[in-house]
Tab-separated table of C-alpha atoms and ligand atoms in Angstrom:
chain	number	residue	atom	x	y	z
A	1	MET	CA	45.144	-45.806	-88.172
A	2	ILE	CA	41.506	-46.946	-88.071
A	3	ARG	CA	40.756	-50.045	-90.091
A	4	PHE	CA	37.418	-51.820	-90.556
A	5	GLU	CA	37.644	-55.420	-91.748
A	6	HIS	CA	34.376	-57.014	-92.873
A	7	VAL	CA	32.456	-55.476	-89.999
A	8	THR	CA	28.777	-56.344	-89.657
A	9	LYS	CA	26.379	-55.166	-86.960
A	10	ARG	CA	23.032	-56.849	-86.556
A	11	TYR	CA	20.859	-55.598	-83.689
A	12	ALA	CA	18.877	-57.989	-81.501
A	13	ASP	CA	15.652	-57.311	-83.442
A	14	GLY	CA	17.315	-58.449	-86.668
A	15	THR	CA	18.068	-54.985	-88.112
A	16	THR	CA	21.307	-55.086	-90.060
A	17	ALA	CA	22.690	-51.604	-89.433
A	18	VAL	CA	26.137	-52.195	-90.933
A	19	ASP	CA	26.800	-54.855	-93.519
A	20	ASP	CA	30.290	-56.230	-94.237
A	21	LEU	CA	32.055	-52.884	-94.020
A	22	SER	CA	35.747	-52.574	-94.894
A	23	PHE	CA	37.665	-49.304	-95.092
A	24	GLU	CA	40.657	-47.535	-93.645
A	25	VAL	CA	41.327	-44.054	-92.311
A	26	ALA	CA	44.976	-42.975	-92.490
A	27	GLU	CA	46.742	-41.182	-89.660
A	28	GLY	CA	45.907	-37.472	-89.679
A	29	GLU	CA	43.183	-38.000	-92.248
A	30	LEU	CA	39.656	-36.587	-91.963
A	31	VAL	CA	37.085	-38.970	-93.404
A	32	THR	CA	33.462	-37.925	-93.586
A	33	LEU	CA	30.718	-40.557	-93.459
A	34	VAL	CA	27.695	-39.225	-95.257
A	35	GLY	CA	24.347	-40.820	-95.951
A	36	PRO	CA	20.620	-40.617	-95.225
A	37	SER	CA	19.087	-41.084	-91.800
A	38	GLY	CA	19.213	-44.643	-90.509
A	39	CYS	CA	21.923	-45.869	-92.901
A	40	GLY	CA	24.277	-46.915	-90.096
A	41	LYS	CA	26.566	-43.924	-89.562
A	42	THR	CA	26.243	-43.664	-85.780
A	43	THR	CA	26.464	-47.427	-85.456
A	44	THR	CA	29.751	-47.388	-87.396
A	45	MET	CA	31.131	-44.688	-85.169
A	46	LYS	CA	30.114	-46.257	-81.880
A	47	MET	CA	31.811	-49.510	-82.789
A	48	VAL	CA	35.151	-47.660	-82.885
A	49	ASN	CA	35.022	-46.786	-79.198
A	50	ARG	CA	33.174	-49.990	-78.273
A	51	LEU	CA	29.912	-48.375	-77.234
A	52	ILE	CA	28.541	-50.969	-79.666
A	53	GLU	CA	30.165	-54.341	-80.384
A	54	PRO	CA	30.236	-55.675	-83.960
A	55	THR	CA	28.387	-58.924	-84.682
A	56	SER	CA	31.270	-60.033	-86.880
A	57	GLY	CA	34.473	-58.679	-88.383
A	58	ARG	CA	37.088	-56.641	-86.596
A	59	ILE	CA	38.272	-53.079	-86.126
A	60	LEU	CA	41.938	-52.220	-85.767
A	61	LEU	CA	43.289	-49.082	-84.167
A	62	ASP	CA	46.947	-48.491	-84.975
A	63	GLY	CA	47.148	-52.131	-86.013
A	64	GLU	CA	45.670	-53.432	-82.776
A	65	ASP	CA	42.325	-55.287	-82.667
A	66	ILE	CA	40.174	-53.153	-80.371
A	67	ALA	CA	38.219	-56.210	-79.201
A	68	GLY	CA	41.215	-56.924	-76.996
A	69	VAL	CA	41.565	-53.393	-75.612
A	70	ASP	CA	39.927	-52.362	-72.356
A	71	PRO	CA	37.084	-49.988	-73.369
A	72	VAL	CA	38.063	-47.367	-70.787
A	73	GLU	CA	41.662	-47.390	-71.962
A	74	LEU	CA	40.420	-47.312	-75.571
A	75	ARG	CA	38.258	-44.233	-74.997
A	76	ARG	CA	41.227	-42.308	-73.658
A	77	ARG	CA	42.686	-42.459	-77.113
A	78	ILE	CA	39.439	-41.428	-78.800
A	79	GLY	CA	37.669	-38.095	-78.457
A	80	TYR	CA	33.936	-38.312	-79.099
A	81	VAL	CA	31.549	-35.542	-80.067
A	82	ILE	CA	28.098	-37.087	-79.857
A	83	GLN	CA	25.049	-36.339	-81.975
A	84	GLN	CA	23.095	-33.418	-80.376
A	85	VAL	CA	26.187	-32.256	-78.438
A	86	GLY	CA	25.103	-33.840	-75.141
A	87	LEU	CA	26.606	-31.373	-72.675
A	88	PHE	CA	25.793	-31.972	-69.013
A	89	PRO	CA	23.161	-29.315	-68.266
A	90	HIS	CA	24.009	-29.031	-64.566
A	91	LYS	CA	27.739	-28.544	-65.144
A	92	THR	CA	29.420	-25.327	-66.211
A	93	VAL	CA	31.130	-25.009	-69.563
A	94	LEU	CA	34.541	-25.357	-67.910
A	95	GLU	CA	33.462	-28.463	-65.990
A	96	ASN	CA	31.939	-29.958	-69.136
A	97	THR	CA	35.172	-29.399	-71.023
A	98	ALA	CA	37.238	-30.914	-68.213
A	99	THR	CA	35.070	-34.061	-68.059
A	100	VAL	CA	37.548	-36.455	-69.645
A	101	PRO	CA	40.700	-35.199	-67.892
A	102	HIS	CA	38.671	-35.442	-64.679
A	103	LEU	CA	37.682	-39.053	-65.464
A	104	LEU	CA	41.325	-39.781	-66.225
A	105	GLY	CA	42.191	-38.652	-62.697
A	106	TRP	CA	44.036	-35.462	-63.578
A	107	GLN	CA	44.504	-32.990	-60.761
A	108	ARG	CA	41.663	-30.490	-60.620
A	109	LYS	CA	43.882	-27.502	-61.343
A	110	LYS	CA	45.567	-29.146	-64.313
A	111	ALA	CA	42.216	-30.307	-65.723
A	112	ARG	CA	40.762	-26.812	-65.450
A	113	GLU	CA	43.815	-25.238	-67.061
A	114	ARG	CA	43.573	-27.674	-69.931
A	115	ALA	CA	39.845	-26.942	-70.278
A	116	ALA	CA	40.473	-23.197	-70.398
A	117	GLU	CA	43.160	-23.678	-73.035
A	118	LEU	CA	40.751	-25.716	-75.168
A	119	LEU	CA	37.896	-23.259	-74.855
A	120	ASP	CA	40.284	-20.637	-76.102
A	121	LEU	CA	41.273	-22.913	-78.985
A	122	VAL	CA	37.666	-23.266	-80.149
A	123	GLY	CA	37.072	-19.529	-79.915
A	124	LEU	CA	35.372	-19.183	-76.530
A	125	ASP	CA	36.738	-16.899	-73.830
A	126	PRO	CA	37.093	-19.057	-70.695
A	127	ALA	CA	36.760	-15.968	-68.488
A	128	VAL	CA	33.424	-15.108	-70.074
A	129	HIS	CA	31.911	-18.472	-70.972
A	130	GLY	CA	33.690	-20.886	-68.631
A	131	SER	CA	31.374	-20.361	-65.702
A	132	ARG	CA	28.149	-20.405	-67.720
A	133	TYR	CA	25.795	-23.364	-67.997
A	134	PRO	CA	25.001	-24.887	-71.411
A	135	HIS	CA	21.542	-23.265	-71.566
A	136	GLN	CA	23.251	-19.870	-71.302
A	137	LEU	CA	25.083	-20.417	-74.595
A	138	SER	CA	24.028	-20.099	-78.220
A	139	GLY	CA	23.688	-23.267	-80.291
A	140	GLY	CA	26.998	-22.607	-82.043
A	141	GLN	CA	28.790	-22.018	-78.747
A	142	ARG	CA	27.430	-25.293	-77.356
A	143	GLN	CA	28.768	-27.096	-80.410
A	144	ARG	CA	32.179	-25.530	-79.816
A	145	VAL	CA	32.158	-26.765	-76.231
A	146	GLY	CA	31.366	-30.246	-77.537
A	147	VAL	CA	34.466	-30.104	-79.749
A	148	ALA	CA	36.631	-28.705	-76.929
A	149	ARG	CA	35.482	-31.484	-74.619
A	150	ALA	CA	36.375	-34.160	-77.180
A	151	LEU	CA	39.870	-32.690	-77.561
A	152	ALA	CA	40.481	-32.391	-73.821
A	153	ALA	CA	42.720	-35.424	-73.338
A	154	ASP	CA	44.520	-34.746	-76.657
A	155	PRO	CA	43.457	-38.064	-78.174
A	156	PRO	CA	44.972	-39.036	-81.547
A	157	VAL	CA	41.537	-40.069	-82.838
A	158	LEU	CA	38.330	-38.026	-82.954
A	159	LEU	CA	34.848	-39.355	-83.646
A	160	MET	CA	32.389	-36.613	-84.482
A	161	ASP	CA	28.733	-37.469	-84.953
A	162	GLU	CA	26.981	-34.562	-86.677
A	163	PRO	CA	28.827	-32.115	-84.406
A	164	PHE	CA	27.457	-29.079	-86.248
A	165	GLY	CA	24.032	-30.513	-86.971
A	166	ALA	CA	22.016	-28.387	-84.592
A	167	VAL	CA	22.830	-24.899	-85.878
A	168	ASP	CA	21.724	-22.739	-88.784
A	169	PRO	CA	23.691	-22.829	-92.072
A	170	VAL	CA	25.583	-19.577	-91.452
A	171	VAL	CA	26.845	-20.622	-88.022
A	172	ARG	CA	27.557	-24.080	-89.373
A	173	GLU	CA	29.795	-22.698	-92.095
A	174	ARG	CA	31.700	-20.678	-89.512
A	175	LEU	CA	32.126	-23.717	-87.265
A	176	GLN	CA	33.306	-25.751	-90.243
A	177	ASN	CA	35.930	-23.139	-91.110
A	178	GLU	CA	37.097	-22.968	-87.517
A	179	PHE	CA	37.263	-26.716	-87.367
A	180	LEU	CA	39.332	-26.933	-90.569
A	181	ARG	CA	41.761	-24.401	-89.138
A	182	LEU	CA	41.897	-26.321	-85.859
A	183	GLN	CA	42.439	-29.616	-87.671
A	184	SER	CA	45.321	-28.121	-89.667
A	185	GLN	CA	46.995	-27.462	-86.293
A	186	VAL	CA	46.123	-30.613	-84.356
A	187	ARG	CA	46.059	-33.138	-87.256
A	188	LYS	CA	43.848	-35.715	-85.578
A	189	THR	CA	42.633	-38.839	-87.305
A	190	VAL	CA	38.955	-37.991	-87.673
A	191	LEU	CA	35.807	-39.892	-88.537
A	192	PHE	CA	33.144	-37.261	-89.095
A	193	VAL	CA	29.486	-38.184	-89.577
A	194	THR	CA	27.063	-35.944	-91.394
A	195	HIS	CA	23.968	-36.293	-93.544
A	196	ASP	CA	24.854	-33.067	-95.360
A	197	ILE	CA	26.777	-33.687	-98.588
A	198	GLU	CA	28.022	-30.077	-98.678
A	199	GLU	CA	29.558	-30.497	-95.239
A	200	ALA	CA	31.070	-33.850	-96.213
A	201	VAL	CA	32.632	-32.300	-99.299
A	202	ARG	CA	33.994	-29.244	-97.523
A	203	LEU	CA	35.594	-31.066	-94.632
A	204	GLY	CA	36.603	-34.485	-95.855
A	205	ASP	CA	39.995	-35.483	-97.204
A	206	ARG	CA	37.938	-38.441	-98.369
A	207	ILE	CA	34.228	-39.199	-98.198
A	208	ALA	CA	32.480	-42.490	-97.529
A	209	VAL	CA	29.009	-42.307	-99.072
A	210	TYR	CA	26.710	-44.728	-97.241
A	211	GLY	CA	23.796	-46.554	-98.703
A	212	HIS	CA	21.973	-48.829	-96.312
A	213	GLY	CA	24.679	-50.307	-94.109
A	214	ARG	CA	27.177	-50.275	-96.982
A	215	ILE	CA	29.672	-47.893	-98.501
A	216	GLU	CA	28.655	-47.039	-102.040
A	217	GLN	CA	31.741	-44.958	-102.746
A	218	PHE	CA	34.885	-44.030	-100.817
A	219	ASP	CA	36.875	-41.347	-102.601
A	220	ALA	CA	38.183	-37.784	-102.554
A	221	PRO	CA	35.372	-35.182	-102.608
A	222	ALA	CA	36.111	-34.050	-106.157
A	223	THR	CA	35.901	-37.629	-107.382
A	224	VAL	CA	32.617	-38.331	-105.627
A	225	LEU	CA	31.149	-35.196	-107.204
A	226	GLY	CA	32.789	-35.613	-110.588
A	227	ALA	CA	32.479	-39.342	-111.049
A	228	PRO	CA	29.780	-40.839	-108.800
A	229	ALA	CA	30.366	-44.596	-108.652
A	230	THR	CA	26.695	-45.609	-108.717
A	231	PRO	CA	23.319	-44.087	-109.626
A	232	TYR	CA	22.588	-43.991	-105.879
A	233	VAL	CA	25.633	-41.775	-105.251
A	234	ALA	CA	24.789	-39.551	-108.220
A	235	ASP	CA	21.309	-39.096	-106.828
A	236	PHE	CA	22.591	-38.464	-103.307
A	237	VAL	CA	25.124	-35.819	-104.299
A	238	GLY	CA	22.446	-34.069	-106.301
A	239	ALA	CA	21.878	-32.670	-109.755
A	240	ASP	CA	23.878	-29.560	-108.858
A	241	ARG	CA	27.008	-31.553	-108.165
A	242	GLY	CA	28.837	-29.586	-110.867
A	243	LEU	CA	28.225	-26.477	-108.812
A	244	LYS	CA	29.261	-28.179	-105.564
A	245	ARG	CA	32.359	-29.320	-107.302
A	246	LEU	CA	33.510	-25.735	-107.795
A	247	SER	CA	34.280	-25.585	-104.106
A	248	VAL	CA	36.642	-28.567	-104.180
A	249	THR	CA	38.426	-27.842	-107.447
A	250	PRO	CA	41.540	-25.677	-107.036
A	251	ILE	CA	42.796	-23.142	-109.558
A	252	GLU	CA	45.853	-24.516	-111.357
A	253	ALA	CA	48.412	-22.455	-113.259
A	254	GLY	CA	47.502	-24.319	-116.468
A	255	ASP	CA	43.936	-23.010	-116.279
A	256	LEU	CA	44.995	-19.421	-116.698
A	257	GLU	CA	45.012	-17.017	-119.574
A	258	GLN	CA	48.145	-14.958	-120.289
A	259	PRO	CA	47.200	-11.453	-121.403
A	260	PRO	CA	50.022	-9.036	-122.304
A	261	VAL	CA	51.913	-7.813	-119.247
A	262	VAL	CA	53.356	-4.314	-118.874
A	263	HIS	CA	55.169	-2.641	-115.996
A	264	LEU	CA	54.429	0.596	-114.175
A	265	ASP	CA	57.564	2.275	-115.434
A	266	ASP	CA	57.166	1.221	-119.080
A	267	THR	CA	56.601	4.152	-121.398
A	268	VAL	CA	53.131	4.560	-122.808
A	269	ALA	CA	54.547	4.066	-126.283
A	270	ALA	CA	56.234	0.767	-125.383
A	271	ALA	CA	53.138	-0.506	-123.579
A	272	GLY	CA	50.931	0.469	-126.504
A	273	ALA	CA	53.216	-1.474	-128.821
A	274	ALA	CA	53.068	-4.540	-126.540
A	275	LEU	CA	49.283	-4.576	-126.741
A	276	ALA	CA	49.277	-3.977	-130.488
A	277	VAL	CA	51.232	-7.209	-131.101
A	278	ASP	CA	48.336	-9.366	-129.887
A	279	GLU	CA	45.665	-6.818	-130.757
A	280	ALA	CA	44.872	-7.038	-127.058
A	281	ARG	CA	42.271	-4.711	-125.547
A	282	TRP	CA	43.991	-4.547	-122.193
A	283	ALA	CA	47.092	-5.630	-120.319
A	284	VAL	CA	47.951	-6.583	-116.766
A	285	VAL	CA	50.130	-4.025	-114.976
A	286	LEU	CA	52.846	-5.194	-112.586
A	287	ASP	CA	55.268	-3.297	-110.362
A	288	ASP	CA	59.080	-3.782	-110.573
A	289	ALA	CA	58.849	-6.826	-108.253
A	290	ASP	CA	56.320	-8.429	-110.639
A	291	ARG	CA	53.516	-7.988	-108.129
A	292	LEU	CA	50.040	-7.151	-109.326
A	293	HIS	CA	49.263	-3.446	-109.590
A	294	GLY	CA	46.219	-3.498	-111.863
A	295	TRP	CA	45.400	-3.209	-115.526
A	296	ILE	CA	45.411	-0.794	-118.406
A	297	SER	CA	43.184	-0.648	-121.458
A	298	ALA	CA	44.289	-0.145	-125.047
A	299	GLU	CA	42.240	3.082	-125.128
A	300	ALA	CA	44.050	4.505	-122.129
A	301	LEU	CA	47.322	3.925	-123.957
A	302	ALA	CA	46.138	5.519	-127.154
A	303	ASP	CA	47.571	8.977	-127.846
A	304	GLY	CA	45.724	11.937	-126.471
A	305	ARG	CA	43.348	9.849	-124.437
A	306	GLY	CA	43.436	8.492	-120.916
A	307	GLY	CA	44.728	11.707	-119.377
A	308	GLY	CA	48.452	11.328	-120.116
A	309	GLY	CA	48.364	13.608	-123.102
A	310	GLY	CA	50.577	13.626	-126.139
A	311	GLY	CA	51.631	10.001	-125.859
A	312	GLY	CA	54.324	10.739	-123.253
A	313	GLY	CA	54.734	9.510	-119.720
A	314	THR	CA	54.599	6.022	-118.261
A	315	VAL	CA	52.003	3.369	-117.617
A	316	ARG	CA	51.966	4.450	-113.957
A	317	GLU	CA	49.862	7.561	-114.671
A	318	ARG	CA	47.239	5.701	-116.671
A	319	ALA	CA	46.919	2.295	-115.001
A	320	ARG	CA	43.877	1.283	-112.956
A	321	ARG	CA	44.172	-0.637	-109.672
A	322	MET	CA	42.825	-4.182	-109.458
A	323	ASP	CA	41.759	-5.782	-106.192
A	324	ALA	CA	40.168	-8.967	-107.492
A	325	TRP	CA	42.836	-11.596	-107.050
A	326	LEU	CA	43.341	-15.025	-105.490
A	327	PRO	CA	46.312	-17.313	-104.877
A	328	VAL	CA	46.910	-20.434	-106.969
A	329	GLY	CA	45.140	-23.315	-105.215
A	330	ALA	CA	42.100	-21.267	-104.173
A	331	SER	CA	38.879	-22.957	-105.243
A	332	LEU	CA	36.996	-22.218	-108.434
A	333	LYS	CA	34.059	-21.319	-106.201
A	334	GLN	CA	36.125	-18.615	-104.493
A	335	ALA	CA	37.157	-17.414	-107.929
A	336	PHE	CA	33.575	-17.199	-109.118
A	337	SER	CA	32.506	-15.480	-105.944
A	338	THR	CA	35.394	-12.976	-106.192
A	339	MET	CA	34.382	-12.169	-109.767
A	340	LEU	CA	30.823	-11.482	-108.672
A	341	GLN	CA	31.873	-9.484	-105.636
A	342	HIS	CA	34.133	-7.180	-107.669
A	343	ASP	CA	31.845	-7.243	-110.682
A	344	ALA	CA	34.994	-8.200	-112.601
A	345	GLY	CA	35.245	-9.986	-115.937
A	346	TRP	CA	38.470	-11.611	-114.783
A	347	ILE	CA	40.556	-12.059	-111.678
A	348	ALA	CA	44.309	-12.119	-111.271
A	349	VAL	CA	45.889	-15.273	-109.882
A	350	LEU	CA	49.030	-14.884	-107.800
A	351	ASP	CA	51.594	-17.276	-106.470
A	352	GLY	CA	51.011	-17.045	-102.732
A	353	ASP	CA	54.325	-18.787	-102.000
A	354	ALA	CA	56.515	-16.535	-104.122
A	355	ALA	CA	55.768	-13.072	-102.735
A	356	ASP	CA	52.510	-12.730	-104.657
A	357	ARG	CA	54.142	-13.050	-108.072
A	358	PHE	CA	51.582	-12.696	-110.872
A	359	VAL	CA	50.811	-16.055	-112.516
A	360	GLY	CA	47.931	-15.389	-114.893
A	361	VAL	CA	44.318	-14.429	-115.281
A	362	LEU	CA	41.167	-16.447	-114.764
A	363	THR	CA	38.152	-15.527	-116.884
A	364	PRO	CA	34.646	-17.051	-116.689
A	365	ALA	CA	35.401	-19.045	-119.854
A	366	ARG	CA	38.632	-20.389	-118.353
A	367	LEU	CA	36.830	-21.229	-115.123
A	368	HIS	CA	34.300	-23.270	-117.033
A	369	GLU	CA	37.044	-25.053	-118.956
A	370	ALA	CA	38.910	-25.849	-115.723
A	371	LEU	CA	35.783	-27.409	-114.269
A	372	ARG	CA	35.116	-29.448	-117.402
A	373	ARG	CA	38.707	-30.626	-117.526
A	374	SER	CA	38.773	-31.650	-113.899
A	375	ILE	CA	35.509	-33.613	-114.196
A	376	ASP	CA	36.766	-35.372	-117.285
A	377	ALA	CA	40.176	-36.065	-115.725
A	378	ASP	CA	38.531	-37.768	-112.756
A	379	ALA	CA	36.292	-39.848	-114.964
A	380	ARG	CA	39.395	-41.139	-116.754
A	381	GLY	CA	41.712	-41.231	-113.749
A	382	ALA	CA	44.043	-38.774	-115.502
A	383	ALA	CA	45.637	-35.496	-114.421
A	384	ARG	CA	43.689	-32.385	-115.332
A	385	SER	CA	46.547	-30.933	-117.389
A	386	GLU	CA	46.468	-34.012	-119.635
A	387	VAL	CA	42.888	-33.454	-120.696
A	388	ASP	CA	42.340	-31.995	-124.134
A	389	LEU	CA	38.971	-30.240	-124.073
A	390	GLU	CA	38.507	-30.783	-127.815
A	391	SER	CA	38.148	-34.481	-127.117
A	392	ILE	CA	35.185	-34.073	-124.770
A	393	PRO	CA	31.892	-34.533	-126.601
A	394	GLY	CA	29.899	-31.332	-126.541
A	395	ALA	CA	32.708	-29.184	-125.136
B	1	LIG	N1	19.653	-50.376	-80.489
B	1	LIG	C1	19.099	-50.616	-81.682
B	1	LIG	N2	18.297	-51.681	-81.896
B	1	LIG	C2	17.762	-51.929	-83.105
B	1	LIG	N3	17.984	-51.195	-84.185
B	1	LIG	C3	18.789	-50.125	-84.056
B	1	LIG	C4	19.386	-49.770	-82.806
B	1	LIG	N4	20.127	-48.660	-82.983
B	1	LIG	C5	20.003	-48.320	-84.273
B	1	LIG	N5	19.195	-49.203	-84.926
B	1	LIG	C6	18.837	-49.203	-86.349
B	1	LIG	O1	20.033	-49.348	-87.106
B	1	LIG	C7	19.979	-48.543	-88.272
B	1	LIG	C8	21.177	-47.613	-88.291
B	1	LIG	O2	21.069	-46.699	-87.203
B	1	LIG	P1	22.128	-45.531	-86.967
B	1	LIG	O3	21.816	-44.871	-85.704
B	1	LIG	O4	23.493	-46.117	-87.122
B	1	LIG	O5	21.786	-44.592	-88.203
B	1	LIG	P2	22.391	-43.176	-88.619
B	1	LIG	O6	22.935	-43.359	-89.992
B	1	LIG	O7	23.293	-42.652	-87.584
B	1	LIG	O8	21.082	-42.271	-88.732
B	1	LIG	P3	20.836	-40.700	-88.355
B	1	LIG	O9	21.366	-39.919	-89.530
B	1	LIG	O10	19.359	-40.611	-88.278
B	1	LIG	O11	21.535	-40.414	-87.080
B	1	LIG	C9	18.635	-47.835	-88.235
B	1	LIG	O12	17.736	-48.555	-89.034
B	1	LIG	C10	18.238	-47.885	-86.789
B	1	LIG	O13	16.839	-47.916	-86.647
B	2	LIG	MG1	23.193	-41.022	-86.274
């Protein structure tokens, strides 16, 4: 969709801002450009909508060399959220949002309707915020207006230059989540600039890590964190990249432990026998539809204890509920956070697609193994399930 071919930008004073850059962004893909201040991120972005012309090389949009496309026509196809938001201070929120449709000559009513629809989409009530001026909004709300304005003409391509840069970390995380949800609906082709590696990792389908004017690595977030291509990238992603990686590594069924499973209507005697086979200290308890109910300990099943009395009755009377669960595919970070939140030594993992069917249990030890396996798999270009932990030195 967007393709850079050997693009170089040298400014008049001799500064080489971008040096022989080649990469491609697929249709519907969100690529984050991340790197330190002054490394050429904004320059890269502005060449896509011809606010800056390359010194050499070419940029293709949908296979067409943009050097031959009228800049005004080009910008209709490209939404742009500029660094520092850049709302017009003397225009209302609704007018700001309708800027592009207005420039495109839409009828006033249609442009305003579209603007209202977009404000709604980014979580602002047009009736409340539409008539305000930018200075009457919070920082996060201004950023949302910036995104709404870029989406106004429904362009297939979005350029976003640190769109969430000017807000505190809590608001930023909320905006990022909203944006991910929005992107899953609108599926734009997005180039997203940030200097924050955490943001790049959270949002990007792939990440381009910039050194000075050059891409040092262009890969999926987990790969950049797990197998930095150069010492520069390793340094940039930080010593805690293992921790960051938790947030981009999904739980897979193969990571899970399989404790004994009993059902609510099993007799206490049968359940006790099931645990005795493995000398297990506890079992997962499921209902008749194999959905998670909770757990039961070996002690609770032992005769005369756990309140059932005399060894009779069913698991139902003695089981404990369990609320700490996640679907397969949730991140290891969510898993860790859920464990901490519930003060649980394990969490249940369910198949979100198949009516919450129980799949297995994730323990801290299994979480650690999953992380190790995924890092090692990336380093070798293998699938995680193929990695034998025994073969990793020090594991
Ligand atoms: N008009 C200009 N003339 C000369 N040099 C420029 C011009 N614009 C940018 N530069 C230089 O080009 C380099 C890249 O600038 P650019 O704005 O692309 O960086 P950036 O990665 O977006 O940085 P930041 O994270 O601070 O926004 C910098 O060294 C900058 O000083
Ligand atoms: Mg910049």
